[in-house]
PDB file of C-alpha atoms in Angstrom:
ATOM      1  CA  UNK W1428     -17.288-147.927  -6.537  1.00 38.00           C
ATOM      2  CA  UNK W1429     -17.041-145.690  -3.646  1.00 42.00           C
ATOM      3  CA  UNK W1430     -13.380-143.593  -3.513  1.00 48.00           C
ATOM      4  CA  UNK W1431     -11.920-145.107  -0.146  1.00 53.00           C
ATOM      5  CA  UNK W1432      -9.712-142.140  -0.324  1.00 52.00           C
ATOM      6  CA  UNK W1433     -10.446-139.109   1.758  1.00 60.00           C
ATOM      7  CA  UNK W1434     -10.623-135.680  -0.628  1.00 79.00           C
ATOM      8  CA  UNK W1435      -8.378-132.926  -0.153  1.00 92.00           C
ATOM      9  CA  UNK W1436      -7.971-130.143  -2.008  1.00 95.00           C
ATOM     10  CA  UNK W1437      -5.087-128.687  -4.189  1.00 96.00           C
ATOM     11  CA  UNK W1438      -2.514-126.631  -2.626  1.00 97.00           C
ATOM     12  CA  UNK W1439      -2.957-122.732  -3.667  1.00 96.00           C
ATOM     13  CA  UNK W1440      -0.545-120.471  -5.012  1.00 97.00           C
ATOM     14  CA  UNK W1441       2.851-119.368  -3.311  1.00 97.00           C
ATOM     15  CA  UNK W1442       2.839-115.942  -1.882  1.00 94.00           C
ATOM     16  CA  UNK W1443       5.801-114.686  -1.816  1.00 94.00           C
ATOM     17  CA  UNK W1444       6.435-115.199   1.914  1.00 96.00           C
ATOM     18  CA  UNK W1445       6.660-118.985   1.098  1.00 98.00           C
ATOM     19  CA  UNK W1446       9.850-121.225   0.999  1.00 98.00           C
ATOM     20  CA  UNK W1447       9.541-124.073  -1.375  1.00 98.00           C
ATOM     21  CA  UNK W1448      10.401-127.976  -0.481  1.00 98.00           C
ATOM     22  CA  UNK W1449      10.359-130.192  -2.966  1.00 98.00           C
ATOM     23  CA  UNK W1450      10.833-133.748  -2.924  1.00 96.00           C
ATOM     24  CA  UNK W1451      12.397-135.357  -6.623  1.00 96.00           C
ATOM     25  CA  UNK W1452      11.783-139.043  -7.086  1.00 92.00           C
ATOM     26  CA  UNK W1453       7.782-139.639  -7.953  1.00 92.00           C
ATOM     27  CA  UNK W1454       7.139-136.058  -7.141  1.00 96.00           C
ATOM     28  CA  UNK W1455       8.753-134.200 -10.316  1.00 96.00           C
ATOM     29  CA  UNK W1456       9.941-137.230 -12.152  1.00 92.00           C
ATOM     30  CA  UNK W1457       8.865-140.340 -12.896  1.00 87.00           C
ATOM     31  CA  UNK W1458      10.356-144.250 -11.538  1.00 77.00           C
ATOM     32  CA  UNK W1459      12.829-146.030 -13.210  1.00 72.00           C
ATOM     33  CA  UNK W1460      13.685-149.085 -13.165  1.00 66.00           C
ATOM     34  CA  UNK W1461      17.028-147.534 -12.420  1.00 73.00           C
ATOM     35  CA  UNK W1462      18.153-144.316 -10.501  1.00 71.00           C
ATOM     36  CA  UNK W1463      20.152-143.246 -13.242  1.00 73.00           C
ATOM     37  CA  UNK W1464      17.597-143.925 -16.134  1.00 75.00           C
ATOM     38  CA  UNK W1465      15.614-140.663 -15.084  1.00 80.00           C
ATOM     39  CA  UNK W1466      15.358-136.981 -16.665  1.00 88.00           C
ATOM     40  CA  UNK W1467      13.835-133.927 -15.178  1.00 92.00           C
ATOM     41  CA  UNK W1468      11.919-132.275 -18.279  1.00 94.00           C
ATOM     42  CA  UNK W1469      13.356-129.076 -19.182  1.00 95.00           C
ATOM     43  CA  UNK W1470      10.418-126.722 -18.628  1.00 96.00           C
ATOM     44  CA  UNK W1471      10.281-128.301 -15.354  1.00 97.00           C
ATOM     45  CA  UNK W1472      13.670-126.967 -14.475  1.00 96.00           C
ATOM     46  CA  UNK W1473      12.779-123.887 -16.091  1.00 97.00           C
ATOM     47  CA  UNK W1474       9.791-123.246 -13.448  1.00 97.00           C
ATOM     48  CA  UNK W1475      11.579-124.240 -10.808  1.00 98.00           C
ATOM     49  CA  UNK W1476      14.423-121.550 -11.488  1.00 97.00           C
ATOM     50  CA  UNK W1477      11.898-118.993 -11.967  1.00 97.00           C
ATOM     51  CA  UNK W1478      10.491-119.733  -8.607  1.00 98.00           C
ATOM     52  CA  UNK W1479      13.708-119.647  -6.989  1.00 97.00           C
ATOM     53  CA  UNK W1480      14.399-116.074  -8.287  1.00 97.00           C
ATOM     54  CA  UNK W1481      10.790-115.040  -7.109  1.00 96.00           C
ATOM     55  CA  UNK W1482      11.524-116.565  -3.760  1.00 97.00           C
ATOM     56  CA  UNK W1483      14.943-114.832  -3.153  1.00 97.00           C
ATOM     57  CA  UNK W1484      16.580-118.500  -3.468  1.00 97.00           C
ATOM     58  CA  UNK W1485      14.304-120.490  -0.632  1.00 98.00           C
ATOM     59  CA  UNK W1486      13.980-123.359  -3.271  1.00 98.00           C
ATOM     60  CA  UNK W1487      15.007-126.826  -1.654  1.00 98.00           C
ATOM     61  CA  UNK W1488      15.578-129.991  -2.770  1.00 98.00           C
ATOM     62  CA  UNK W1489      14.955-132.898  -0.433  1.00 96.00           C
ATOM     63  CA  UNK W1490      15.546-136.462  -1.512  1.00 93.00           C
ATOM     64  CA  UNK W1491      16.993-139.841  -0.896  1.00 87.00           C
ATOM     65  CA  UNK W1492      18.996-139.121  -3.717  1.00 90.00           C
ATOM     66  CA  UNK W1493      22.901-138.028  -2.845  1.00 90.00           C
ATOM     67  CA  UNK W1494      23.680-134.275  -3.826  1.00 93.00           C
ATOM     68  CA  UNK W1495      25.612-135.268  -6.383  1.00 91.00           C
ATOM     69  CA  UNK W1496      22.980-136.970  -8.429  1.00 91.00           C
ATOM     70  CA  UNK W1497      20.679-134.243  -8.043  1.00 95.00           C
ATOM     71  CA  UNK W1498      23.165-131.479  -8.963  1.00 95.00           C
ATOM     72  CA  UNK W1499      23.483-133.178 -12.174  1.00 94.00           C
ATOM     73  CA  UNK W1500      20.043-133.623 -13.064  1.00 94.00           C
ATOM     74  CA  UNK W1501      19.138-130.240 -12.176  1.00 96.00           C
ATOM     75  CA  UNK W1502      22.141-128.359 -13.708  1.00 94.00           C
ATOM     76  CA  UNK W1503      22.748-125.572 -14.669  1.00 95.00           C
ATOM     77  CA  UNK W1504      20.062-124.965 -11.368  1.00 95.00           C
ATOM     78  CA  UNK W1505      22.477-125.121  -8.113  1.00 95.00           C
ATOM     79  CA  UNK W1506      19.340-125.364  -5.142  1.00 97.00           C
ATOM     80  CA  UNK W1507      20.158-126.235  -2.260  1.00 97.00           C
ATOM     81  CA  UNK W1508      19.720-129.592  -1.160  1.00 97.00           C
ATOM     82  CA  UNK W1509      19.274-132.228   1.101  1.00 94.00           C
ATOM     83  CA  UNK W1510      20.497-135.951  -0.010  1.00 91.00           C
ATOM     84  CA  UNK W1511      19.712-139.014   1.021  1.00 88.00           C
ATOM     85  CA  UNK W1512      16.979-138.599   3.689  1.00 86.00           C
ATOM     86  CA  UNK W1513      18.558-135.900   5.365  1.00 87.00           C
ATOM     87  CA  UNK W1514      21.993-136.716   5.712  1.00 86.00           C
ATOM     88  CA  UNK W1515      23.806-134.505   3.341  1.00 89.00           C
ATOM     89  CA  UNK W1516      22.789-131.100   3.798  1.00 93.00           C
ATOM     90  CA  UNK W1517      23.682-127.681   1.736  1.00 95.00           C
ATOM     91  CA  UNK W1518      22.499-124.353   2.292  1.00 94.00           C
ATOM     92  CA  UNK W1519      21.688-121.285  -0.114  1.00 93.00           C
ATOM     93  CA  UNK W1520      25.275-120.181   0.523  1.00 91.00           C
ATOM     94  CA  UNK W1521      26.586-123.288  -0.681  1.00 92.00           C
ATOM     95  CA  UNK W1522      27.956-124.765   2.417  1.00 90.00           C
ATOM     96  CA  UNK W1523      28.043-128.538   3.440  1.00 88.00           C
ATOM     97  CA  UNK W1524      26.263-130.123   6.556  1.00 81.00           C
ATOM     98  CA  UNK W1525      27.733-133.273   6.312  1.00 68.00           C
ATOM     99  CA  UNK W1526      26.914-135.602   9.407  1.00 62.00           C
ATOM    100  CA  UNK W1527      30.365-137.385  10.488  1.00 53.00           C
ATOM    101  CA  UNK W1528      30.929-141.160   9.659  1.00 57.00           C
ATOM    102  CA  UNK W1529      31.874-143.351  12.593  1.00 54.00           C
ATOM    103  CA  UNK W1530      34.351-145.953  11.050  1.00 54.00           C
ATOM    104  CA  UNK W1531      32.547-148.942  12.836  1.00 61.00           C
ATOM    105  CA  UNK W1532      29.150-147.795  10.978  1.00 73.00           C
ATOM    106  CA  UNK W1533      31.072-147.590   8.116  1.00 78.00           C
ATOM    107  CA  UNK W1534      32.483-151.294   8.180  1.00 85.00           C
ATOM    108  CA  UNK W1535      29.320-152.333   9.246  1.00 87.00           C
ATOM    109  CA  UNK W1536      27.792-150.890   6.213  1.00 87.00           C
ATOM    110  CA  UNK W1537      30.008-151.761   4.089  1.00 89.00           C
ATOM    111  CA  UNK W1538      29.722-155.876   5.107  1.00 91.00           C
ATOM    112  CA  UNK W1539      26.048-155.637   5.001  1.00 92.00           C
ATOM    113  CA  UNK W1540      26.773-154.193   0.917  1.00 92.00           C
ATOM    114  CA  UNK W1541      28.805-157.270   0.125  1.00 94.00           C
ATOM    115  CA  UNK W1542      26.100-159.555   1.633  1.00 94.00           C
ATOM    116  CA  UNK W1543      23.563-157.466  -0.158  1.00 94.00           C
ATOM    117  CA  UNK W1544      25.337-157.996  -3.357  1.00 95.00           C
ATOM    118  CA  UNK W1545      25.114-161.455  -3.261  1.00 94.00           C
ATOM    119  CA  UNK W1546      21.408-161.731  -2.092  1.00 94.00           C
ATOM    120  CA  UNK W1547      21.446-159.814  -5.350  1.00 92.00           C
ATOM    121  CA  UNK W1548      22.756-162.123  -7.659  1.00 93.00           C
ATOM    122  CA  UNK W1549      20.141-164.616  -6.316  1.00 93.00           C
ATOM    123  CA  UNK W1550      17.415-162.603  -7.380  1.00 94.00           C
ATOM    124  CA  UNK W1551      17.305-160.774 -10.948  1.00 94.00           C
ATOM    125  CA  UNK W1552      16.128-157.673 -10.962  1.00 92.00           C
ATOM    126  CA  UNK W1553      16.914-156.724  -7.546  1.00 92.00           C
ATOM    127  CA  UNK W1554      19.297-153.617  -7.400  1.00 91.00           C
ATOM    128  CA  UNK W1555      21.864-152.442  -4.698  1.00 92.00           C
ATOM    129  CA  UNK W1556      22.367-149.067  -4.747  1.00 88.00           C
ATOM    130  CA  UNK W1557      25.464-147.505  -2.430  1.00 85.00           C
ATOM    131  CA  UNK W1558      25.014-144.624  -1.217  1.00 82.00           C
ATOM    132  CA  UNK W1559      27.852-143.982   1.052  1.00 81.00           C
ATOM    133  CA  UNK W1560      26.808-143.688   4.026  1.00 83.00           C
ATOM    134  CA  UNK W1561      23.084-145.260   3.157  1.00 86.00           C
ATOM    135  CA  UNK W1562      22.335-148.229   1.134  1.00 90.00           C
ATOM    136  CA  UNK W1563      18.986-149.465  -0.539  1.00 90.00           C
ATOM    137  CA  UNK W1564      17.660-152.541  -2.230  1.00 93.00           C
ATOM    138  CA  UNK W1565      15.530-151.586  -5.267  1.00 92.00           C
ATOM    139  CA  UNK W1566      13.154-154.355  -6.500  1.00 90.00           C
ATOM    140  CA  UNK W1567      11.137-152.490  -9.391  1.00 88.00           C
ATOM    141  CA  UNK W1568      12.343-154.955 -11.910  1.00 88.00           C
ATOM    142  CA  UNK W1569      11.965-157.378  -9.368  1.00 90.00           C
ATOM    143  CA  UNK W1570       8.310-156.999  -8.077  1.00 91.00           C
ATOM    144  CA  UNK W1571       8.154-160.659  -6.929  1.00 94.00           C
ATOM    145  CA  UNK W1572      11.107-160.619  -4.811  1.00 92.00           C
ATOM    146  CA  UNK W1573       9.667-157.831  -2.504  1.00 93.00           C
ATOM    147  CA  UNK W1574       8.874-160.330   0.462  1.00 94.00           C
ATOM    148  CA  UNK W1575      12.508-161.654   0.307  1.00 95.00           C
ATOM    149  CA  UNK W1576      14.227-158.390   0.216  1.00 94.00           C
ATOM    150  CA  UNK W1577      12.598-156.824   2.816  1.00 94.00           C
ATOM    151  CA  UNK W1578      13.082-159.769   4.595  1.00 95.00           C
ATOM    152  CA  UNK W1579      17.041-159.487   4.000  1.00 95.00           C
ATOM    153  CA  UNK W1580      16.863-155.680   5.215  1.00 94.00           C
ATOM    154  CA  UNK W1581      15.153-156.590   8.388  1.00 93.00           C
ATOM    155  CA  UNK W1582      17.416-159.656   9.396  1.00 93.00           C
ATOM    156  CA  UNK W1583      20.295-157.451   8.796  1.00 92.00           C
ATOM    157  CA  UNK W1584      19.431-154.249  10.388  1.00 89.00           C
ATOM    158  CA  UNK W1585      18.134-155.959  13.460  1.00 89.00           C
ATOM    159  CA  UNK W1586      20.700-155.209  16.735  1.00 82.00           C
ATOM    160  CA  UNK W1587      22.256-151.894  15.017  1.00 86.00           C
ATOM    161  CA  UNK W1588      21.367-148.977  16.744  1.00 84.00           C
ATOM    162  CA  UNK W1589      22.822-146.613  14.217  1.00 85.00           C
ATOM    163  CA  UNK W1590      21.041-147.343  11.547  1.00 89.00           C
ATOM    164  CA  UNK W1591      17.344-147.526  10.564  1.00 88.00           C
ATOM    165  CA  UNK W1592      15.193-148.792   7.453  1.00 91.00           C
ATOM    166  CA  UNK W1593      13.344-146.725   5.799  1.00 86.00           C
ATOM    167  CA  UNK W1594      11.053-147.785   3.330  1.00 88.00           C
ATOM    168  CA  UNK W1595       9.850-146.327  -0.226  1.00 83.00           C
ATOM    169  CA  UNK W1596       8.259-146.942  -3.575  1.00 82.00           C
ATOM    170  CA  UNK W1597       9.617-150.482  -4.374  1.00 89.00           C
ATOM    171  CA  UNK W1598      12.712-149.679  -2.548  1.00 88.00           C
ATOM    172  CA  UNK W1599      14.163-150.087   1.459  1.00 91.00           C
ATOM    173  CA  UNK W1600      17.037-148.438   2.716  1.00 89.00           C
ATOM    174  CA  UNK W1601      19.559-148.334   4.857  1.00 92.00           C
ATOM    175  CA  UNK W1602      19.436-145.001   6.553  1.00 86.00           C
ATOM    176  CA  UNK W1603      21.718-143.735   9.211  1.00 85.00           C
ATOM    177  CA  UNK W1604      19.397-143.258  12.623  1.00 84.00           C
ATOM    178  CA  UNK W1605      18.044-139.384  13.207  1.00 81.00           C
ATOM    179  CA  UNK W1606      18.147-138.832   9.189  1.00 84.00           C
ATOM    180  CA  UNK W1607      15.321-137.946   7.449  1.00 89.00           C
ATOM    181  CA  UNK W1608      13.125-135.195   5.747  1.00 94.00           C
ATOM    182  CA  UNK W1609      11.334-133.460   8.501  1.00 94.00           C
ATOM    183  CA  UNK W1610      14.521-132.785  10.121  1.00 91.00           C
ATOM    184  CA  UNK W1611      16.161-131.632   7.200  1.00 94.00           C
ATOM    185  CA  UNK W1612      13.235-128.977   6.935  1.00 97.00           C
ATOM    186  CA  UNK W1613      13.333-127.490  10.367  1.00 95.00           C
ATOM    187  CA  UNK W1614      17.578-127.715   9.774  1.00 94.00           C
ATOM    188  CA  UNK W1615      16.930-125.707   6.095  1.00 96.00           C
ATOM    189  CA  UNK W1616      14.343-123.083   7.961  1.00 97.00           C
ATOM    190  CA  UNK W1617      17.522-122.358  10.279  1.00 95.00           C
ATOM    191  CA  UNK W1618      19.194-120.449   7.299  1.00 95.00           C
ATOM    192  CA  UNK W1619      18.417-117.745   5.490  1.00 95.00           C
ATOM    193  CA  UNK W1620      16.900-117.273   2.855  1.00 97.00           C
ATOM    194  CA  UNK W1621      14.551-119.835   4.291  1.00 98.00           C
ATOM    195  CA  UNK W1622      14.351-118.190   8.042  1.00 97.00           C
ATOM    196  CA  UNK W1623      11.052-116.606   9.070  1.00 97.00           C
ATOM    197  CA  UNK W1624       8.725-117.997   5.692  1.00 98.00           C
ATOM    198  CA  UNK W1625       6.072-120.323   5.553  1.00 97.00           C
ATOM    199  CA  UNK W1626       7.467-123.914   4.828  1.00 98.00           C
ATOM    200  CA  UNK W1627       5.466-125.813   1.774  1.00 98.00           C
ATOM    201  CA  UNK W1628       7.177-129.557   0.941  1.00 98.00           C
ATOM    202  CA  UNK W1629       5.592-131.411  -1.628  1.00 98.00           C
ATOM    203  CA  UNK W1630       6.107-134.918  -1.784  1.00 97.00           C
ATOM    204  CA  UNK W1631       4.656-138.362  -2.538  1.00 94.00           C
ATOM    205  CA  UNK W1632       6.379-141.726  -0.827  1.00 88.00           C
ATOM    206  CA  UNK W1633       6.274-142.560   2.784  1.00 88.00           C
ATOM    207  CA  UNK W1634       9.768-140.977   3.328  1.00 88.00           C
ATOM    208  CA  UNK W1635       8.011-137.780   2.482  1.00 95.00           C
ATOM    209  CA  UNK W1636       5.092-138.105   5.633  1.00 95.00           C
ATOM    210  CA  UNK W1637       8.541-136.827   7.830  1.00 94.00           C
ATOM    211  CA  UNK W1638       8.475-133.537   5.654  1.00 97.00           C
ATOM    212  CA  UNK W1639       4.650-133.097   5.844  1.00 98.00           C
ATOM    213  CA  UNK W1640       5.416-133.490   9.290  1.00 97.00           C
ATOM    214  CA  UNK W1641       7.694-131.017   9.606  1.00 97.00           C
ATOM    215  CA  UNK W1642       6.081-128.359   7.651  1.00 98.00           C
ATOM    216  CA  UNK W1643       2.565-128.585   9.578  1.00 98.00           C
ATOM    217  CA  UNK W1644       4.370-128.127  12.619  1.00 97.00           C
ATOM    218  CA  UNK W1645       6.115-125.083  11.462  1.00 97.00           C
ATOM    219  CA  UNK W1646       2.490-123.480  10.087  1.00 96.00           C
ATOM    220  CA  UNK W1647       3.228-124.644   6.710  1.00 97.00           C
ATOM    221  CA  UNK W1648       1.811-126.843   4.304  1.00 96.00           C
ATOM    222  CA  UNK W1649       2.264-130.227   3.402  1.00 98.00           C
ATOM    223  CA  UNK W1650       0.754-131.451   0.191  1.00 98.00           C
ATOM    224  CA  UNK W1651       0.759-135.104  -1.254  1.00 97.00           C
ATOM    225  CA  UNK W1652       1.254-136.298  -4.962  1.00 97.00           C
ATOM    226  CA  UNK W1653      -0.977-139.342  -5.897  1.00 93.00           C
ATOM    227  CA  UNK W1654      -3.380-141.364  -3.515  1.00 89.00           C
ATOM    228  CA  UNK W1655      -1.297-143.203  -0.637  1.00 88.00           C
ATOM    229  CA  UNK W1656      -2.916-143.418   3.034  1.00 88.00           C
ATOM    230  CA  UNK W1657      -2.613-143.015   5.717  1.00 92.00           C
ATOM    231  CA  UNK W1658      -0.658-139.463   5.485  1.00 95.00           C
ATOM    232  CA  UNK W1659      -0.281-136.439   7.422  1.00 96.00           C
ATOM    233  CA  UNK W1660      -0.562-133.955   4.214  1.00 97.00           C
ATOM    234  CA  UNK W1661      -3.111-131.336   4.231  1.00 97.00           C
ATOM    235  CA  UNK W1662      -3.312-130.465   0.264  1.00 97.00           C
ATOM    236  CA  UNK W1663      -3.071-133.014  -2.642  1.00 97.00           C
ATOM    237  CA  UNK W1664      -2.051-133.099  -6.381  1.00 97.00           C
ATOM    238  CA  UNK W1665      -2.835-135.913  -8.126  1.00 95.00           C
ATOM    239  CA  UNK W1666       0.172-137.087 -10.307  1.00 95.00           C
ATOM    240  CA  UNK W1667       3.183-135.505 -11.492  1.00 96.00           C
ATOM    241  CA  UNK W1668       1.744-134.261 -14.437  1.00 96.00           C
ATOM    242  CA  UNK W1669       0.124-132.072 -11.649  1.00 97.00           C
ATOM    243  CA  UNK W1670       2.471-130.995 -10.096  1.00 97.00           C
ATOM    244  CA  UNK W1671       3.987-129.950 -13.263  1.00 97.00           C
ATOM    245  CA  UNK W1672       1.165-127.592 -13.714  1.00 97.00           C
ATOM    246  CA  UNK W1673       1.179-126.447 -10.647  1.00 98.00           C
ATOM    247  CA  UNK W1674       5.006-125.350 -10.468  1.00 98.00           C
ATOM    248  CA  UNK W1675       4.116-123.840 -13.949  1.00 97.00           C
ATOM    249  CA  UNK W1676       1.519-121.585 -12.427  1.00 96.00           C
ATOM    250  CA  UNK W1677       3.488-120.368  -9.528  1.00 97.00           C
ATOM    251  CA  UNK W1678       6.425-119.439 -11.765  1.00 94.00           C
ATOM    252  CA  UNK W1679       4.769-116.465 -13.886  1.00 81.00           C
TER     253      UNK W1679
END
């Protein structure tokens, strides 16, 4: 059978004028059926601290994930980060970007949880996940609920113009509107260390096509983990495992 994917090839090595982007979730570790059931393999970490030191410290994390979850899987490594879709942002000095609540997002969030919750405990399997200021509906251990939750997302986020959906990898979320990965790029490439390189983000779900966005347009490269289409991304690596490798081989 004929690959109905089109081929492209593997990213090359990191020069040194590079600044690294990496996305977390299905790019350096592997699903769970819950967010907190997931470990970053210690050689993993390893590379990625070496390539932080090669890089003078422009090494980013970019996920859906809130900083505090991906402080702790990545300790003792402090990167800096960007949570949840571009929200949350900290540079190499350590400094927040936090984007300021508005209290009538907030409450409306915060109803749409409680509803969410009970939609929930209607349908086993299905997993709310707050996130503060974002929300999202897992359904991994629910795979035949999928239609209904993203049904329940849609009715709900219709008529708010603050806030967005953003879908993943058996998962939708609630995202606040003007968040996401390609903007948390061009935000990171604003601050040293980061200023002036050549911006590579690595990446595998459909919140990830922002980044590969954002990194073409500033000259960079975008490169995509497994086969999904349509995407923007210019180099590919087939599965973690890859990706592993690759990290491995830019960190000596």
């Amino acid at each position: 059978m004929a690959n109905d994917f089109p081929s492209r090839p593997p990213p090359p090595l990191l020069d040194d004028a590079c600044a690294l982007f990496l996305d977390v979730d299905g790019t350096l570790i592997e699903f769970a059926d819950r967010p907190d059931a997931v470990t970053l393999l210690p050689q993993v970490r390893e590379a990625i601290g070496r390539i932080s030191d090669r890089l003078e410290g422009a090494v980013a994390l970019v996920s859906g994930r809130p900083l505090e979850q991906l402080d702790a899987l990545f300790a003792p490594l402090h990167l800096p980060a960007s949570g949840l879709h571009g929200h949350q942002l900290r540079d190499a000095g350590g400094t927040l970007h936090d984007t300021v609540e508005d209290q009538d997002t907030t409450e409306w969030l915060h109803a749409v949880h409680q509803q969410a919750m009970r939609f929930a405990h209607g349908h086993p399997g299905v997993l709310v996940e707050d996130k503060g200021p974002s929300m999202a509906l897992h359904w991994r251990g629910a795979p035949h609920a999928a239609a209904d939750v993203r049904a329940f997302a849609d009715r709900h986020v219709r008529g708010n113009a603050h806030y967005r959906l953003q879908p993943g990898d058996h998962v939708v979320e609630f995202v606040p509107v003007g968040s996401d990965k390609g903007r948390a790029v061009r935000r990171m490439m604003q601050y040293l260390p980061f200023r002036g390189r050549l911006p590579v983000f690595i990446g595998d779900d459909l919140t990830d096509e922002h980044g590969f966005e954002a990194a073409n347009g500033l000259h960079g490269w975008s490169v995509l983990v497994g086969e999904r289409e349509p995407s923007v991304a210019v180099f590919q690596l087939s599965d973690i495992r890859s990706v592993h490798a690759w990290l491995r081989e830019n960190a000596w």
